[in-house]
Tab-separated table of C-alpha atoms and ligand atoms in Angstrom:
chain	number	residue	atom	x	y	z
V	23	MET	CA	-9.538	-27.955	-11.860
V	24	ARG	CA	-11.278	-25.026	-13.619
V	25	GLU	CA	-9.547	-23.172	-16.449
V	26	LEU	CA	-7.464	-20.184	-15.292
V	27	ILE	CA	-9.384	-17.860	-17.622
V	28	ASP	CA	-12.672	-18.745	-15.865
V	29	GLU	CA	-11.149	-18.207	-12.436
V	30	LEU	CA	-9.686	-14.846	-13.489
V	31	ASN	CA	-12.955	-13.765	-15.118
V	32	ASP	CA	-14.784	-14.408	-11.837
V	33	ILE	CA	-12.547	-11.863	-10.124
V	34	CYS	CA	-12.083	-9.123	-12.708
V	35	GLU	CA	-12.109	-8.120	-16.383
V	36	THR	CA	-9.656	-10.367	-18.220
V	37	GLU	CA	-8.333	-10.185	-21.772
V	38	VAL	CA	-6.580	-13.027	-23.578
V	39	ASN	CA	-3.646	-12.966	-26.032
V	40	MET	CA	-3.023	-9.244	-26.074
V	41	PRO	CA	-0.013	-7.631	-27.794
V	42	LEU	CA	2.473	-6.120	-25.352
V	43	SER	CA	3.238	-3.621	-28.116
V	44	SER	CA	-0.198	-2.103	-27.411
V	45	MET	CA	0.686	-1.752	-23.701
V	46	THR	CA	4.028	0.029	-24.103
V	47	THR	CA	4.927	3.471	-25.403
V	48	LEU	CA	7.717	1.923	-27.527
V	49	ARG	CA	5.102	-0.185	-29.372
V	50	ILE	CA	7.368	-3.259	-29.200
V	51	GLY	CA	6.750	-6.715	-27.727
V	52	GLY	CA	5.221	-10.179	-28.190
V	53	TYR	CA	1.816	-11.303	-26.897
V	54	ALA	CA	0.715	-11.647	-23.271
V	55	LYS	CA	-1.436	-14.677	-22.469
V	56	TYR	CA	-3.671	-12.804	-19.980
V	57	VAL	CA	-4.221	-9.165	-18.995
V	58	VAL	CA	-6.352	-8.391	-15.933
V	59	TYR	CA	-7.943	-5.162	-14.722
V	60	PRO	CA	-8.923	-5.426	-11.033
V	61	ASN	CA	-11.529	-2.857	-10.009
V	62	SER	CA	-11.189	-2.930	-6.186
V	63	ASP	CA	-8.774	-3.835	-3.388
V	64	ILE	CA	-10.675	-7.114	-2.973
V	65	ALA	CA	-10.259	-7.950	-6.664
V	66	LEU	CA	-6.552	-7.071	-6.578
V	67	ASP	CA	-6.090	-9.269	-3.514
V	68	GLY	CA	-8.147	-12.032	-5.140
V	69	VAL	CA	-6.062	-12.076	-8.325
V	70	LEU	CA	-2.765	-12.098	-6.442
V	71	ARG	CA	-3.909	-14.924	-4.161
V	72	LEU	CA	-5.103	-16.977	-7.117
V	73	LEU	CA	-1.844	-16.496	-9.039
V	74	LYS	CA	0.176	-17.490	-5.982
V	75	LEU	CA	-1.985	-20.575	-5.456
V	76	ARG	CA	-1.660	-21.630	-9.106
V	77	ASN	CA	2.030	-20.649	-9.250
V	78	ILE	CA	1.465	-18.368	-12.271
V	79	PRO	CA	3.968	-15.542	-12.968
V	80	PHE	CA	2.656	-11.983	-13.207
V	81	LYS	CA	3.874	-8.511	-14.088
V	82	MET	CA	2.459	-5.082	-13.263
V	83	ILE	CA	2.314	-2.705	-16.207
V	84	GLY	CA	1.331	0.936	-15.730
V	85	LYS	CA	1.481	2.731	-19.094
V	86	GLY	CA	4.535	0.687	-20.156
V	87	SER	CA	6.513	3.893	-20.701
V	88	ASP	CA	9.686	2.520	-19.190
V	89	LEU	CA	9.684	-0.998	-20.620
V	90	LEU	CA	11.454	-2.789	-23.440
V	91	CYS	CA	9.527	-6.057	-23.883
V	92	SER	CA	11.143	-8.867	-25.867
V	93	ASP	CA	9.593	-10.136	-29.103
V	94	ASP	CA	8.641	-13.370	-27.291
V	95	ASP	CA	5.193	-14.188	-25.951
V	96	TYR	CA	4.649	-13.955	-22.178
V	97	TYR	CA	2.835	-16.926	-20.654
V	98	GLY	CA	1.883	-15.159	-17.434
V	99	VAL	CA	-0.607	-12.515	-16.325
V	100	ILE	CA	-0.212	-8.777	-16.843
V	101	ILE	CA	-1.912	-6.780	-14.077
V	102	ARG	CA	-3.034	-3.274	-15.010
V	103	LEU	CA	-4.423	-0.660	-12.630
V	104	ASP	CA	-4.898	2.207	-15.079
V	105	ARG	CA	-8.503	1.268	-15.943
V	106	HIS	CA	-9.998	1.290	-12.420
V	107	PHE	CA	-7.368	2.400	-9.868
V	108	ASN	CA	-7.126	5.924	-11.236
V	109	LYS	CA	-8.902	8.242	-8.761
V	110	ALA	CA	-7.397	11.114	-6.794
V	111	TYR	CA	-8.797	13.362	-4.089
V	112	PHE	CA	-7.439	16.522	-2.555
V	113	THR	CA	-7.617	17.546	1.129
V	114	ASP	CA	-5.914	20.877	1.913
V	115	ASP	CA	-2.360	20.460	0.571
V	116	MET	CA	-2.497	16.639	0.487
V	117	VAL	CA	-3.420	14.487	-2.494
V	118	THR	CA	-4.316	10.830	-2.117
V	119	VAL	CA	-4.119	9.000	-5.410
V	120	GLN	CA	-4.518	5.487	-6.751
V	121	ALA	CA	-1.549	3.908	-8.487
V	122	GLY	CA	-3.135	3.620	-11.929
V	123	CYS	CA	-3.767	7.374	-12.214
V	124	SER	CA	-1.937	9.042	-15.098
V	125	THR	CA	0.948	11.143	-13.777
V	126	ILE	CA	0.267	13.857	-16.369
V	127	ALA	CA	-3.463	13.957	-15.494
V	128	LEU	CA	-2.616	14.272	-11.785
V	129	ALA	CA	-0.174	17.140	-12.450
V	130	TYR	CA	-2.979	19.025	-14.261
V	131	GLN	CA	-5.514	18.283	-11.484
V	132	ALA	CA	-3.039	19.596	-8.899
V	133	MET	CA	-2.567	22.778	-10.954
V	134	LYS	CA	-6.347	23.324	-11.104
V	135	ASN	CA	-6.470	22.887	-7.303
V	136	GLY	CA	-3.759	25.543	-6.894
V	137	LEU	CA	-1.196	23.008	-5.662
V	138	SER	CA	2.440	23.105	-6.696
V	139	GLY	CA	4.973	20.240	-6.591
V	140	LEU	CA	4.049	18.163	-9.631
V	141	GLU	CA	4.958	20.633	-12.402
V	142	TRP	CA	8.065	18.576	-13.298
V	143	ALA	CA	5.829	15.531	-13.829
V	144	SER	CA	3.455	17.119	-16.332
V	145	GLY	CA	5.299	15.545	-19.300
V	146	ILE	CA	5.969	12.066	-17.880
V	147	PRO	CA	3.665	9.613	-19.684
V	148	GLY	CA	3.248	6.918	-17.015
V	149	THR	CA	1.137	6.074	-13.986
V	150	ILE	CA	1.731	7.085	-10.392
V	151	GLY	CA	2.597	3.435	-9.570
V	152	GLY	CA	5.306	3.415	-12.246
V	153	ALA	CA	6.552	6.829	-11.107
V	154	ILE	CA	6.968	5.592	-7.519
V	155	PHE	CA	8.623	2.353	-8.674
V	156	MET	CA	11.169	4.343	-10.755
V	157	ASN	CA	11.339	7.383	-8.488
V	158	ALA	CA	10.589	9.281	-11.692
V	159	GLY	CA	11.922	12.795	-11.861
V	160	ALA	CA	12.918	15.756	-13.983
V	161	TYR	CA	14.348	19.252	-13.520
V	162	LYS	CA	16.081	18.214	-10.266
V	163	SER	CA	12.788	17.123	-8.647
V	164	SER	CA	11.427	13.625	-8.181
V	165	MET	CA	8.690	11.602	-6.499
V	166	ALA	CA	10.902	11.359	-3.403
V	167	ASP	CA	10.327	15.107	-2.789
V	168	ILE	CA	6.540	14.882	-2.501
V	169	VAL	CA	5.506	11.344	-1.510
V	170	GLU	CA	4.704	10.951	2.198
V	171	GLU	CA	3.298	7.409	2.267
V	172	VAL	CA	2.781	4.563	-0.180
V	173	PHE	CA	-0.207	2.213	-0.003
V	174	VAL	CA	1.365	-1.138	-0.758
V	175	TYR	CA	0.137	-4.715	-1.081
V	176	ARG	CA	2.752	-7.052	0.372
V	177	ASN	CA	2.718	-10.328	2.255
V	178	GLY	CA	-1.005	-10.703	1.586
V	179	LYS	CA	-2.139	-7.355	2.979
V	180	LEU	CA	-2.538	-3.710	2.060
V	181	GLU	CA	-0.782	-1.240	4.317
V	182	TRP	CA	0.573	2.291	4.439
V	183	MET	CA	4.348	2.473	4.220
V	184	PRO	CA	6.156	5.689	5.276
V	185	VAL	CA	8.399	7.359	2.682
V	186	GLU	CA	11.493	6.676	4.819
V	187	GLU	CA	11.086	2.970	4.003
V	188	CYS	CA	10.915	3.542	0.230
V	189	ASP	CA	14.725	3.953	-0.174
V	190	PHE	CA	14.284	6.502	-2.939
V	191	SER	CA	17.399	7.637	-4.792
V	192	TYR	CA	18.218	8.482	-8.448
V	193	ARG	CA	15.595	6.490	-10.468
V	194	THR	CA	15.585	3.839	-7.732
V	195	SER	CA	13.252	2.644	-4.979
V	196	ILE	CA	12.856	-0.335	-2.690
V	197	PHE	CA	10.028	-1.597	-4.958
V	198	GLN	CA	12.628	-2.566	-7.584
V	199	LYS	CA	13.925	-5.182	-5.127
V	200	HIS	CA	10.461	-6.641	-4.458
V	201	SER	CA	8.698	-7.537	-7.696
V	202	ASP	CA	5.832	-9.110	-5.697
V	203	TRP	CA	4.960	-5.839	-3.903
V	204	ILE	CA	2.141	-3.936	-5.578
V	205	ILE	CA	1.867	-0.173	-5.254
V	206	ALA	CA	-1.860	0.558	-4.882
V	207	GLY	CA	-1.642	4.294	-4.224
V	208	CYS	CA	0.118	7.016	-2.300
V	209	ARG	CA	-0.288	10.248	-0.410
V	210	MET	CA	1.675	13.314	-1.472
V	211	ARG	CA	2.137	16.715	0.131
V	212	LEU	CA	2.049	19.680	-2.247
V	213	LYS	CA	2.212	23.465	-1.680
V	214	ASP	CA	-0.340	26.236	-2.228
V	215	GLU	CA	0.413	28.301	-5.318
V	216	ASP	CA	-1.343	30.513	-7.861
V	217	PRO	CA	-2.744	28.156	-10.565
V	218	ASN	CA	-1.738	30.619	-13.321
V	219	LYS	CA	1.877	30.523	-12.146
V	220	ILE	CA	1.843	26.700	-12.065
V	221	GLU	CA	0.270	26.542	-15.520
V	222	GLN	CA	2.892	28.896	-16.956
V	223	LEU	CA	5.744	26.750	-15.570
V	224	MET	CA	4.118	23.590	-16.968
V	225	GLU	CA	3.705	25.238	-20.365
V	226	ASP	CA	7.378	26.355	-20.415
V	227	ARG	CA	8.489	22.814	-19.600
V	228	LYS	CA	6.192	21.372	-22.248
V	229	GLN	CA	7.770	23.649	-24.862
V	230	ARG	CA	11.260	22.607	-23.674
V	231	ARG	CA	10.352	18.918	-24.062
V	232	LEU	CA	8.744	19.477	-27.458
V	233	SER	CA	11.846	21.247	-28.733
V	234	SER	CA	14.403	18.806	-27.268
V	235	GLN	CA	12.720	15.349	-27.421
V	236	PRO	CA	11.550	13.318	-30.449
V	237	LEU	CA	7.984	13.020	-29.149
V	238	GLU	CA	6.614	12.353	-32.626
V	239	PHE	CA	7.947	8.753	-32.443
V	240	PRO	CA	7.245	5.905	-29.996
V	241	SER	CA	9.953	5.737	-27.315
V	242	CYS	CA	10.571	4.859	-23.686
V	243	GLY	CA	12.162	8.201	-22.817
V	244	SER	CA	15.841	8.209	-21.872
V	245	VAL	CA	17.374	4.829	-22.580
V	246	PHE	CA	20.457	5.152	-20.357
V	247	ARG	CA	20.948	6.494	-16.849
V	248	ASN	CA	23.434	9.336	-16.596
V	249	PRO	CA	26.725	7.894	-15.382
V	250	GLU	CA	28.618	9.647	-12.557
V	251	GLY	CA	29.852	13.075	-13.694
V	252	LYS	CA	28.725	12.838	-17.355
V	253	ASN	CA	25.538	12.880	-19.395
V	254	ALA	CA	24.608	9.656	-21.182
V	255	TRP	CA	23.902	11.639	-24.382
V	256	GLU	CA	27.479	12.994	-24.395
V	257	CYS	CA	28.850	9.438	-24.343
V	258	ILE	CA	26.539	8.417	-27.211
V	259	ASP	CA	27.498	11.490	-29.234
V	260	GLY	CA	31.155	10.801	-28.462
V	261	ILE	CA	31.032	7.366	-30.097
V	262	GLY	CA	29.292	8.788	-33.175
V	263	TYR	CA	25.951	7.029	-32.649
V	264	ARG	CA	23.642	10.035	-33.043
V	265	GLY	CA	21.377	9.189	-36.014
V	266	LYS	CA	22.478	5.527	-36.139
V	267	SER	CA	19.813	2.877	-36.792
V	268	ILE	CA	19.330	-0.875	-36.856
V	269	GLY	CA	16.116	-1.753	-38.678
V	270	ASP	CA	13.547	0.749	-37.430
V	271	ALA	CA	15.287	1.283	-34.063
V	272	TYR	CA	16.850	4.718	-34.415
V	273	VAL	CA	19.110	6.825	-32.163
V	274	SER	CA	17.324	10.153	-32.387
V	275	ASP	CA	19.363	12.946	-33.884
V	276	LYS	CA	17.252	15.383	-31.844
V	277	HIS	CA	18.125	13.751	-28.473
V	278	CYS	CA	20.571	10.883	-28.736
V	279	ASN	CA	19.651	9.313	-25.360
V	280	PHE	CA	16.292	8.497	-27.003
V	281	ILE	CA	16.169	5.421	-29.219
V	282	VAL	CA	12.852	5.608	-31.036
V	283	ASN	CA	10.764	3.154	-33.021
V	284	LYS	CA	10.434	4.558	-36.523
V	285	GLY	CA	7.669	2.101	-37.418
V	286	HIS	CA	8.317	-1.627	-37.181
V	287	ALA	CA	11.341	-1.917	-34.866
V	288	THR	CA	11.713	-5.311	-33.231
V	289	ALA	CA	13.015	-5.818	-29.722
V	290	LYS	CA	15.996	-7.594	-31.294
V	291	ASP	CA	16.885	-4.500	-33.413
V	292	TYR	CA	16.481	-2.320	-30.371
V	293	ILE	CA	18.587	-4.366	-27.964
V	294	THR	CA	21.333	-4.838	-30.564
V	295	LEU	CA	21.651	-1.057	-30.808
V	296	VAL	CA	21.612	-0.702	-27.011
V	297	ARG	CA	24.356	-3.342	-26.600
V	298	GLU	CA	26.521	-1.789	-29.337
V	299	ILE	CA	26.325	1.598	-27.607
V	300	GLN	CA	27.201	0.066	-24.227
V	301	GLN	CA	30.183	-1.761	-25.706
V	302	LYS	CA	31.560	1.237	-27.609
V	303	VAL	CA	31.112	3.602	-24.638
V	304	LYS	CA	32.962	1.103	-22.443
V	305	GLU	CA	35.825	0.878	-24.961
V	306	LYS	CA	36.122	4.638	-25.467
V	307	TYR	CA	35.425	6.015	-21.965
V	308	ASP	CA	35.682	2.978	-19.668
V	309	ILE	CA	32.118	3.849	-18.559
V	310	THR	CA	29.430	1.205	-18.033
V	311	LEU	CA	26.183	2.729	-19.319
V	312	GLU	CA	23.224	1.250	-17.480
V	313	THR	CA	19.762	1.236	-19.014
V	314	GLU	CA	17.092	3.417	-17.424
V	315	MET	CA	14.270	1.504	-19.113
V	316	GLU	CA	13.577	-2.006	-17.842
V	317	LEU	CA	13.875	-5.162	-19.904
V	318	PHE	CA	10.807	-7.355	-19.529
V	319	ASN	CA	10.357	-10.975	-20.646
V	320	TRP	CA	13.950	-11.510	-21.749
V	321	CYS	CA	15.764	-14.744	-20.959
V	322	GLU	CA	18.948	-12.944	-20.021
V	323	LYS	CA	18.389	-9.984	-17.630
V	324	ASP	CA	20.095	-6.678	-18.384
A	406	FAD	C1	8.538	10.445	-23.903
A	406	FAD	C2	8.937	9.955	-22.531
A	406	FAD	C3	9.498	10.836	-21.628
A	406	FAD	C4	9.874	10.415	-20.359
A	406	FAD	N1	10.413	11.306	-19.478
A	406	FAD	C5	10.764	10.896	-18.249
A	406	FAD	C6	11.329	11.819	-17.313
A	406	FAD	O1	11.490	13.009	-17.587
A	406	FAD	N2	11.672	11.350	-16.082
A	406	FAD	C7	11.500	10.034	-15.734
A	406	FAD	O2	11.808	9.670	-14.593
A	406	FAD	N3	10.974	9.145	-16.600
A	406	FAD	C8	10.607	9.526	-17.842
A	406	FAD	N4	10.086	8.630	-18.719
A	406	FAD	C9	9.991	7.209	-18.344
A	406	FAD	C10	8.636	6.778	-17.737
A	406	FAD	O3	7.581	7.558	-18.287
A	406	FAD	C11	8.592	6.903	-16.226
A	406	FAD	O4	9.597	6.179	-15.584
A	406	FAD	C12	7.210	6.469	-15.678
A	406	FAD	O5	7.109	6.873	-14.351
A	406	FAD	C13	6.938	4.959	-15.776
A	406	FAD	O6	5.585	4.750	-15.428
A	406	FAD	P1	4.705	3.588	-16.088
A	406	FAD	O7	3.395	3.593	-15.396
A	406	FAD	O8	4.660	3.725	-17.556
A	406	FAD	O9	5.542	2.315	-15.674
A	406	FAD	P2	5.759	0.988	-16.542
A	406	FAD	O10	6.711	1.298	-17.647
A	406	FAD	O11	4.463	0.384	-16.884
A	406	FAD	O12	6.495	0.075	-15.467
A	406	FAD	C14	7.778	0.406	-14.993
A	406	FAD	C15	8.072	-0.496	-13.798
A	406	FAD	O13	7.216	-0.132	-12.728
A	406	FAD	C16	6.521	-1.288	-12.277
A	406	FAD	N5	5.197	-0.857	-11.834
A	406	FAD	C17	4.317	-0.094	-12.516
A	406	FAD	N6	3.215	0.106	-11.779
A	406	FAD	C18	3.404	-0.580	-10.621
A	406	FAD	C19	2.612	-0.764	-9.449
A	406	FAD	N7	1.398	-0.228	-9.317
A	406	FAD	N8	3.134	-1.527	-8.454
A	406	FAD	C20	4.346	-2.090	-8.556
A	406	FAD	N9	5.140	-1.944	-9.644
A	406	FAD	C21	4.668	-1.182	-10.654
A	406	FAD	C22	6.451	-2.206	-13.480
A	406	FAD	O14	6.255	-3.569	-13.114
A	406	FAD	C23	7.811	-1.984	-14.094
A	406	FAD	O15	8.765	-2.782	-13.431
A	406	FAD	C24	9.701	9.041	-20.000
A	406	FAD	C25	9.135	8.145	-20.926
A	406	FAD	C26	8.746	8.600	-22.178
A	406	FAD	C27	8.118	7.637	-23.144
């Protein structure tokens, strides 16, 4: 049988032994054996068929802005769409976009086209695929409000899936239950608006984020989901963990639901801090804090 690297290279650009820390906004993680960048539907289909045939595990990574990778190496294939699946086109109030498009870039394109609905997303550093997977949101809006259809690869074919089937709710979608489904793109409906008004709102939100979030350090955004009836940051403050650190993993004193990497944090430092917070919040408030970011390549799932 031919080497996997040769088979992958026939289908699309492939990189070998790449640090996951370079693929995540937290800048933490071991090495990935292979990273592939399909450049067409045919290439995406080809890679997925090959990996199924060879029984090789794979993982989609958008911008890795919601992932805590372990320090271990990953012996599977990382599939990335941000290099080639990143186009968007506008028709009246509809935008059709590929899954690897940057969410921030799309929000700015929509503004320039005089289309409102993505202002909340202009500070979310991921891809559209990751935003659909997470039902990303902010300021009481989310992907669920604008997505009409998702172009999904499942059961060996690409098809349009209506939003009703996506089961969107708070930071949740049906895609989280089907790790073998690939989001290839989506169609969203936006609303006509004066571009200057949209730009002003985006600028206000940017200033709010800059003043309330520790954006000068690598992070994965909010670490914990807000539990019913309380903010996660209040629980963390309540147990006295604002400003606490283990190694270079540091609970931001600016926004204590952000645990940042002050330089050389390991995944082990990071998860130890996360587990301590969960345990102390449980003891003090009888609340189970669930992580918003996803753990990838850990033996024991969160
Ligand atoms: C500074 C900062 C601020 C943030 N603020 C917010 C915020 O306000 N609101 C919010 O909701 N989030 C926020 N986030 C978290 C994160 O940016 C979002 O959840 C984002 O949408 C994740 O996109 P991604 O492309 O980086 O996904 P990744 O982190 O790469 O992946 C997340 C999950 O989606 C899956 N996935 C990615 N692409 C695909 C695809 N094409 N098909 C199938 N599965 C896929 C991955 O396999 C993984 O399971 C923030 C993060 C940071 C660092």
